[in-house]
Amino acid sequence: MIKVAPESVRRTVADRTQPPVGGRFVLGRRASLLVSAGVVSHTLWTSAAPALTYGLYADEWHLTHTVTAGIFAIYPIGVVVMLVGFGGISDQIGRRATMLAGFFASLAGALLFAVAPDVWWVFAGRALMGIGVGLAASPSTAAILEFISEERAKSAASVTMGAQAIGFAAALLLGGALTEYGPWPTRLCFWILAVLLFILLTGAWFLPRHAAGGAVGGWRSRMPSVPTDVRRVFAVSSTAMMAAYTFGVLVLSLGGQVEHDLIGSPNAFLNSTVLSLFPIVMGAIGIIARTLSPRVALIAGALISCSGMVLLILAVNVRDLVIYLLAIAAAGAAYSLLFVGGLQVISAAAPERNRGGILAALYLLSYLSMGALALVLGAIATARGLGLAVDLGAAAIILMNVATLALAATTPFTKPHSPAPPLST
């Protein structure tokens, strides 16, 4: 029988960077936390990478709004498929193995984008990116919770959201600059993404192996699930996350085209700079959000989100870039508050043996709502115009925020479970 060492001993062992007795080099706790944050960052980078190229694809291949929205939507659909089939798999085979599988799929998707001769290659690349993120999203979030020190456990949600903000902003700013001023505007940003993914994949290879929740043994497919005793709290968290993630449809799927077609801004770099205000504000507010109670963060996020959606509707109807800028900033602040509040709530309630599966269920609903809304709004934009699609999308997000307000105000929240299981190699 293997005895579990005291926490002080386990932490000392986790911080070492020398090879263990078996000979395999592993990263220490801090380096592992950094790599895990990089994995989280790539989930938003891959999501935002094509944001400024949808219009270029539409011009080059004569695509409708329905098709370009479909390119966006196939990504969250791929995420959902993987979460449905393999949502709790990291609780069985470990965070490291699941994240590595996700990286290989994301890397293949980026390479398909980089060489795509027609729209079908883009669809295939986007689907592979979705598969990669579907595999990597929940284990990377769980890994941050497990690698972070106990005294900083409350900061895990902010670290996760900050990593998302960095990936999001980098993808938009780099993509906009290369689209407007660089060669191969529909390809070069994906070559750079592929290089980044390869570097992160190499780092993930040296992560310690987890025996998360005590799970060991062979691989088997398992649906993500939520234990009965945390379902009310899960409802609060998932509603907030769905409201936050559906911002992605208006910012990433339609944002570039809204700025070009409705606001009248033709410069891709300027448009990407405006859109990047979303993750920049998101990251800045995240520093404040971690000091708030989850209930206050959720209520404030829902109220700011409603205000932002009203500003978005106004900006599109009067074609004003300044109002649009304010709407994007409000959406970024709301995303931060909703994400941090929602993740803190579910992280506190989730027992570690089920953590991967619960987070997978959370991401499943978030990405499912994003994909469904993108397809519906794309069809409406093609049939009735882009302006109406934006108005209806903003209205749908307002309704989600009303539900978040009601649940956050009436649901009792639970005390945290232990944040970090032991590591094994």
XYZ file of C-alpha atoms in Angstrom:
425
model
C 0.000 0.000 0.000
C 1.337 3.471 -0.925
C 1.102 6.019 1.864
C 0.224 9.618 0.979
C 2.891 12.018 2.214
C 1.966 15.056 4.307
C 1.004 18.174 2.354
C 4.302 19.928 3.146
C 6.251 17.020 1.673
C 4.025 16.766 -1.390
C 4.445 20.494 -2.089
C 8.235 20.209 -1.821
C 8.256 17.315 -4.255
C 5.917 19.135 -6.651
C 8.221 22.172 -6.732
C 11.241 20.193 -7.837
C 12.265 20.225 -11.496
C 14.806 17.372 -11.400
C 13.888 14.051 -13.022
C 12.163 11.619 -10.664
C 13.586 8.208 -9.842
C 11.937 6.673 -12.900
C 13.913 9.029 -15.127
C 11.115 11.188 -16.613
C 11.644 14.942 -16.287
C 8.594 16.743 -14.885
C 7.831 20.394 -14.308
C 7.450 21.819 -10.819
C 4.202 23.225 -9.493
C 4.756 26.807 -10.680
C 5.902 25.820 -14.163
C 2.992 23.377 -14.414
C 0.586 26.153 -13.437
C 2.063 28.363 -16.172
C 1.689 25.629 -18.811
C -1.873 24.894 -17.682
C -2.689 28.606 -18.006
C -1.183 28.461 -21.516
C -3.547 25.615 -22.368
C -6.483 27.729 -21.184
C -5.137 30.666 -23.209
C -5.089 28.584 -26.391
C -8.809 27.811 -26.043
C -9.670 31.482 -26.596
C -6.835 32.067 -29.090
C -8.148 29.308 -31.385
C -11.679 30.645 -30.980
C -10.677 34.212 -31.911
C -8.027 33.414 -34.543
C -10.363 33.590 -37.609
C -12.391 36.584 -36.339
C -10.920 39.030 -38.885
C -10.741 36.532 -41.750
C -14.447 35.669 -42.033
C -15.023 38.693 -44.271
C -12.013 37.781 -46.407
C -13.303 34.246 -46.855
C -16.721 35.654 -47.800
C -15.162 37.896 -50.475
C -12.769 35.254 -51.824
C -15.205 32.350 -51.967
C -18.504 34.322 -52.252
C -19.950 33.092 -48.955
C -23.184 34.181 -47.252
C -23.523 35.177 -43.605
C -25.029 31.731 -42.985
C -21.859 30.011 -44.216
C -19.462 32.290 -42.311
C -21.550 31.838 -39.155
C -21.386 28.103 -39.839
C -17.573 28.266 -39.881
C -17.737 29.866 -36.450
C -20.439 27.496 -35.172
C -18.690 24.271 -36.169
C -16.092 25.119 -33.525
C -18.408 25.114 -30.479
C -20.253 22.154 -32.004
C -16.945 20.248 -32.088
C -16.354 21.255 -28.472
C -19.820 20.021 -27.496
C -19.384 16.664 -29.260
C -16.171 16.001 -27.365
C -17.659 17.117 -24.055
C -20.684 14.858 -24.572
C -18.525 11.820 -25.354
C -15.429 12.499 -23.287
C -16.324 15.224 -20.800
C -15.104 13.412 -17.682
C -12.207 11.592 -19.288
C -9.505 13.642 -17.546
C -10.787 12.296 -14.208
C -9.861 8.831 -15.514
C -6.707 9.154 -17.620
C -5.348 12.376 -16.085
C -5.182 16.047 -17.042
C -1.859 15.756 -18.903
C -2.927 12.994 -21.308
C -6.237 14.711 -22.090
C -4.597 18.094 -22.723
C -1.994 16.493 -25.015
C -4.736 14.885 -27.095
C -6.460 18.257 -27.341
C -3.271 19.980 -28.471
C -2.695 17.508 -31.298
C -6.233 18.160 -32.623
C -5.884 21.965 -32.319
C -2.499 21.888 -34.047
C -3.920 19.863 -36.945
C -6.790 22.365 -37.235
C -4.448 25.363 -37.327
C -2.383 23.728 -40.084
C -5.517 23.079 -42.168
C -6.435 26.773 -41.880
C -2.892 27.733 -42.895
C -3.016 25.763 -46.179
C -6.787 25.831 -46.910
C -7.525 25.981 -50.688
C -11.310 26.216 -50.175
C -13.980 26.621 -47.523
C -14.270 22.889 -46.787
C -10.694 22.817 -45.483
C -11.605 25.736 -43.232
C -14.637 23.839 -41.913
C -12.439 20.788 -41.224
C -9.813 22.917 -39.491
C -12.434 24.658 -37.382
C -13.962 21.317 -36.377
C -10.544 19.991 -35.328
C -9.946 23.132 -33.264
C -13.280 22.518 -31.560
C -12.314 18.920 -30.835
C -9.012 20.101 -29.378
C -10.630 22.688 -27.139
C -13.356 20.218 -26.130
C -10.649 17.903 -24.854
C -8.438 20.574 -23.263
C -10.837 23.124 -21.730
C -12.044 21.344 -18.601
C -8.760 19.532 -17.688
C -6.743 22.742 -18.059
C -9.179 24.595 -15.783
C -9.067 21.723 -13.288
C -5.251 21.654 -13.514
C -5.059 25.342 -12.573
C -7.194 24.591 -9.500
C -4.866 21.715 -8.610
C -1.482 23.330 -9.303
C -2.221 26.643 -7.617
C -1.027 26.936 -4.009
C -3.595 26.566 -1.237
C -3.148 30.139 -0.050
C -4.009 31.373 -3.562
C -6.849 28.925 -4.242
C -9.431 31.735 -4.480
C -7.383 33.247 -7.323
C -7.812 30.190 -9.571
C -10.847 31.628 -11.373
C -9.017 34.917 -12.004
C -5.923 33.084 -13.291
C -8.128 31.094 -15.663
C -9.970 34.183 -16.880
C -6.706 36.149 -17.212
C -5.238 33.389 -19.384
C -8.334 33.537 -21.574
C -7.993 37.315 -21.867
C -4.356 37.073 -22.985
C -5.146 34.483 -25.664
C -8.203 36.406 -26.814
C -6.443 39.787 -27.089
C -3.320 38.344 -28.733
C -5.374 36.555 -31.372
C -7.367 39.678 -32.247
C -4.469 42.155 -32.308
C -2.083 39.851 -34.155
C -4.802 38.708 -36.537
C -5.891 42.255 -37.309
C -2.335 43.491 -37.895
C -1.445 40.585 -40.172
C -4.744 40.804 -42.022
C -4.328 44.517 -42.754
C -0.553 44.868 -43.200
C 1.033 41.422 -43.506
C 1.413 38.994 -46.403
C -0.993 36.038 -46.762
C -3.747 37.638 -44.621
C -5.802 34.438 -44.407
C -2.833 32.186 -43.630
C 0.050 33.753 -41.715
C -1.780 34.135 -38.393
C -2.552 30.405 -38.448
C 1.092 29.493 -39.065
C 1.976 31.572 -35.998
C -0.789 29.859 -34.017
C 0.574 26.455 -35.077
C 4.041 27.368 -33.791
C 2.563 28.528 -30.478
C 0.572 25.312 -30.137
C 3.679 23.222 -30.787
C 5.561 25.087 -28.038
C 2.704 24.604 -25.568
C 2.380 20.951 -26.549
C 6.056 20.476 -25.707
C 5.509 22.086 -22.302
C 2.433 19.958 -21.615
C 4.448 16.818 -22.363
C 6.483 17.463 -19.182
C 3.525 18.040 -16.875
C 3.218 15.688 -13.885
C 0.726 12.896 -14.197
C -2.327 13.330 -11.966
C -4.235 10.671 -10.159
C -7.163 13.089 -10.080
C -9.795 12.150 -7.556
C -8.029 8.854 -7.090
C -9.036 7.754 -10.588
C -6.773 5.210 -12.189
C -7.123 2.514 -14.794
C -8.072 2.289 -18.418
C -9.802 4.700 -20.718
C -13.527 4.689 -21.235
C -15.907 7.244 -22.690
C -18.072 8.978 -20.113
C -20.653 11.714 -20.318
C -20.014 14.770 -18.159
C -22.291 14.679 -15.141
C -23.287 16.808 -12.167
C -23.950 15.234 -8.732
C -27.423 15.872 -7.356
C -26.222 17.886 -4.377
C -24.561 20.576 -6.513
C -27.134 20.911 -9.286
C -28.732 24.100 -7.958
C -25.341 25.766 -7.706
C -24.464 24.374 -11.141
C -27.594 26.038 -12.547
C -26.370 29.428 -11.310
C -22.864 28.902 -12.666
C -23.971 27.513 -16.038
C -26.498 30.301 -16.676
C -23.826 32.919 -15.975
C -21.274 31.145 -18.180
C -23.774 30.765 -21.029
C -24.510 34.496 -20.885
C -20.759 35.206 -20.930
C -19.863 32.808 -23.732
C -22.618 33.957 -26.066
C -20.821 37.320 -26.210
C -18.437 35.407 -28.461
C -21.068 35.172 -31.180
C -21.462 38.957 -31.370
C -17.750 39.714 -30.913
C -16.043 36.881 -32.842
C -18.584 35.552 -35.330
C -20.236 38.845 -36.340
C -17.999 41.535 -34.793
C -15.648 42.130 -37.710
C -18.493 42.180 -40.203
C -20.581 44.455 -37.963
C -17.736 46.984 -37.813
C -17.138 46.816 -41.571
C -20.713 46.624 -42.849
C -22.781 48.444 -40.219
C -20.386 50.783 -38.415
C -18.438 51.602 -41.591
C -14.862 50.919 -40.435
C -12.823 49.360 -43.304
C -9.444 48.928 -41.535
C -8.978 45.384 -40.187
C -6.364 46.403 -37.615
C -8.551 49.202 -36.271
C -11.466 46.774 -36.081
C -9.358 44.199 -34.259
C -8.144 46.889 -31.843
C -11.739 47.811 -31.035
C -12.654 44.145 -30.541
C -9.551 43.589 -28.399
C -10.998 46.050 -25.895
C -13.249 43.151 -24.884
C -10.424 40.893 -23.543
C -8.371 43.856 -22.273
C -11.245 45.077 -20.083
C -12.018 41.456 -19.258
C -8.514 40.948 -17.853
C -8.475 44.246 -15.955
C -11.854 43.675 -14.323
C -10.767 40.130 -13.448
C -8.326 41.594 -10.929
C -11.241 43.342 -9.215
C -13.666 40.444 -9.648
C -11.634 38.058 -7.481
C -12.030 40.413 -4.502
C -15.825 40.320 -4.750
C -18.099 37.639 -3.389
C -19.424 35.326 -6.134
C -22.960 36.609 -5.625
C -21.935 40.265 -6.006
C -19.809 39.427 -9.078
C -22.684 37.584 -10.764
C -25.262 40.292 -10.068
C -22.929 43.098 -11.178
C -21.927 41.144 -14.288
C -25.532 40.525 -15.311
C -26.464 44.204 -14.884
C -23.427 45.445 -16.819
C -24.096 42.870 -19.531
C -27.655 44.129 -20.004
C -26.343 47.688 -20.278
C -23.730 46.620 -22.823
C -26.303 44.882 -25.000
C -28.497 47.992 -24.997
C -25.457 50.029 -26.104
C -24.727 47.483 -28.838
C -28.240 47.747 -30.233
C -27.961 51.545 -30.169
C -24.518 51.534 -31.856
C -25.681 49.335 -34.724
C -28.817 51.374 -35.315
C -27.105 54.801 -35.286
C -23.816 53.464 -36.822
C -21.615 55.008 -34.152
C -18.151 53.543 -33.488
C -17.747 55.277 -30.103
C -20.964 53.750 -28.743
C -19.869 50.408 -30.195
C -16.570 50.808 -28.318
C -18.465 51.355 -25.060
C -20.632 48.311 -25.759
C -17.558 46.104 -26.321
C -15.949 47.413 -23.104
C -19.115 46.720 -21.117
C -19.318 43.219 -22.593
C -15.707 42.542 -21.568
C -16.362 43.701 -18.005
C -19.535 41.622 -17.821
C -17.783 38.526 -19.173
C -15.106 38.833 -16.487
C -17.578 39.184 -13.629
C -19.872 36.419 -14.887
C -17.007 34.022 -15.620
C -15.121 34.573 -12.348
C -18.298 34.513 -10.253
C -19.636 31.418 -12.008
C -16.352 29.523 -11.802
C -15.831 30.394 -8.128
C -19.308 29.124 -7.299
C -18.887 25.778 -9.040
C -15.257 25.308 -7.939
C -16.320 25.679 -4.313
C -19.157 23.194 -4.697
C -17.442 20.566 -6.875
C -15.885 17.581 -5.060
C -12.437 16.872 -6.502
C -13.310 13.332 -7.604
C -15.943 14.794 -9.985
C -14.254 18.101 -10.791
C -13.310 17.325 -14.407
C -16.771 16.018 -15.267
C -18.577 18.950 -13.636
C -16.394 21.513 -15.418
C -16.926 19.602 -18.669
C -20.702 19.852 -18.202
C -20.303 23.574 -17.552
C -18.303 24.103 -20.739
C -20.700 21.860 -22.687
C -23.661 24.130 -21.990
C -21.583 27.264 -22.605
C -20.325 26.153 -26.009
C -23.676 24.625 -26.989
C -25.407 27.957 -26.425
C -22.678 29.716 -28.415
C -22.959 27.354 -31.393
C -26.748 27.375 -31.473
C -26.946 31.163 -31.288
C -24.307 31.556 -34.022
C -26.239 29.328 -36.444
C -29.548 31.055 -35.745
C -28.120 34.570 -36.082
C -26.212 33.637 -39.243
C -29.413 32.429 -40.885
C -31.247 35.584 -39.785
C -28.424 37.799 -41.088
C -28.617 36.125 -44.499
C -32.415 36.253 -44.722
C -33.261 39.529 -42.966
C -30.036 41.502 -42.561
C -27.076 41.737 -40.189
C -28.612 44.544 -38.117
C -31.652 42.479 -37.117
C -29.406 39.522 -36.250
C -27.362 41.678 -33.863
C -30.508 43.108 -32.245
C -31.968 39.645 -31.645
C -28.662 38.278 -30.372
C -28.372 41.118 -27.863
C -31.952 40.507 -26.733
C -31.233 36.799 -26.182
C -28.213 37.661 -24.016
C -30.311 40.100 -21.968
C -32.778 37.284 -21.232
C -29.924 35.020 -20.052
C -28.749 37.770 -17.737
C -32.202 38.179 -16.240
C -32.139 34.442 -15.428
C -28.651 34.839 -13.916
C -29.851 37.685 -11.708
C -32.787 35.658 -10.409
C -30.708 32.551 -9.659
C -27.767 34.431 -8.123
C -30.084 36.314 -5.771
C -31.953 33.226 -4.519
C -29.422 30.350 -4.442
C -27.414 29.486 -1.287
C -23.740 28.869 -2.077
C -21.621 26.142 -0.496
C -18.237 26.135 1.219
C -15.163 25.168 -0.816
C -13.879 21.634 -1.199
C -10.161 20.888 -1.000
C -8.473 22.557 -4.009
C -5.540 20.286 -4.776
C -5.236 16.485 -4.972
C -1.783 14.876 -4.733
C 0.413 14.479 -7.802
C 1.869 11.178 -8.915
C 4.407 10.294 -11.558
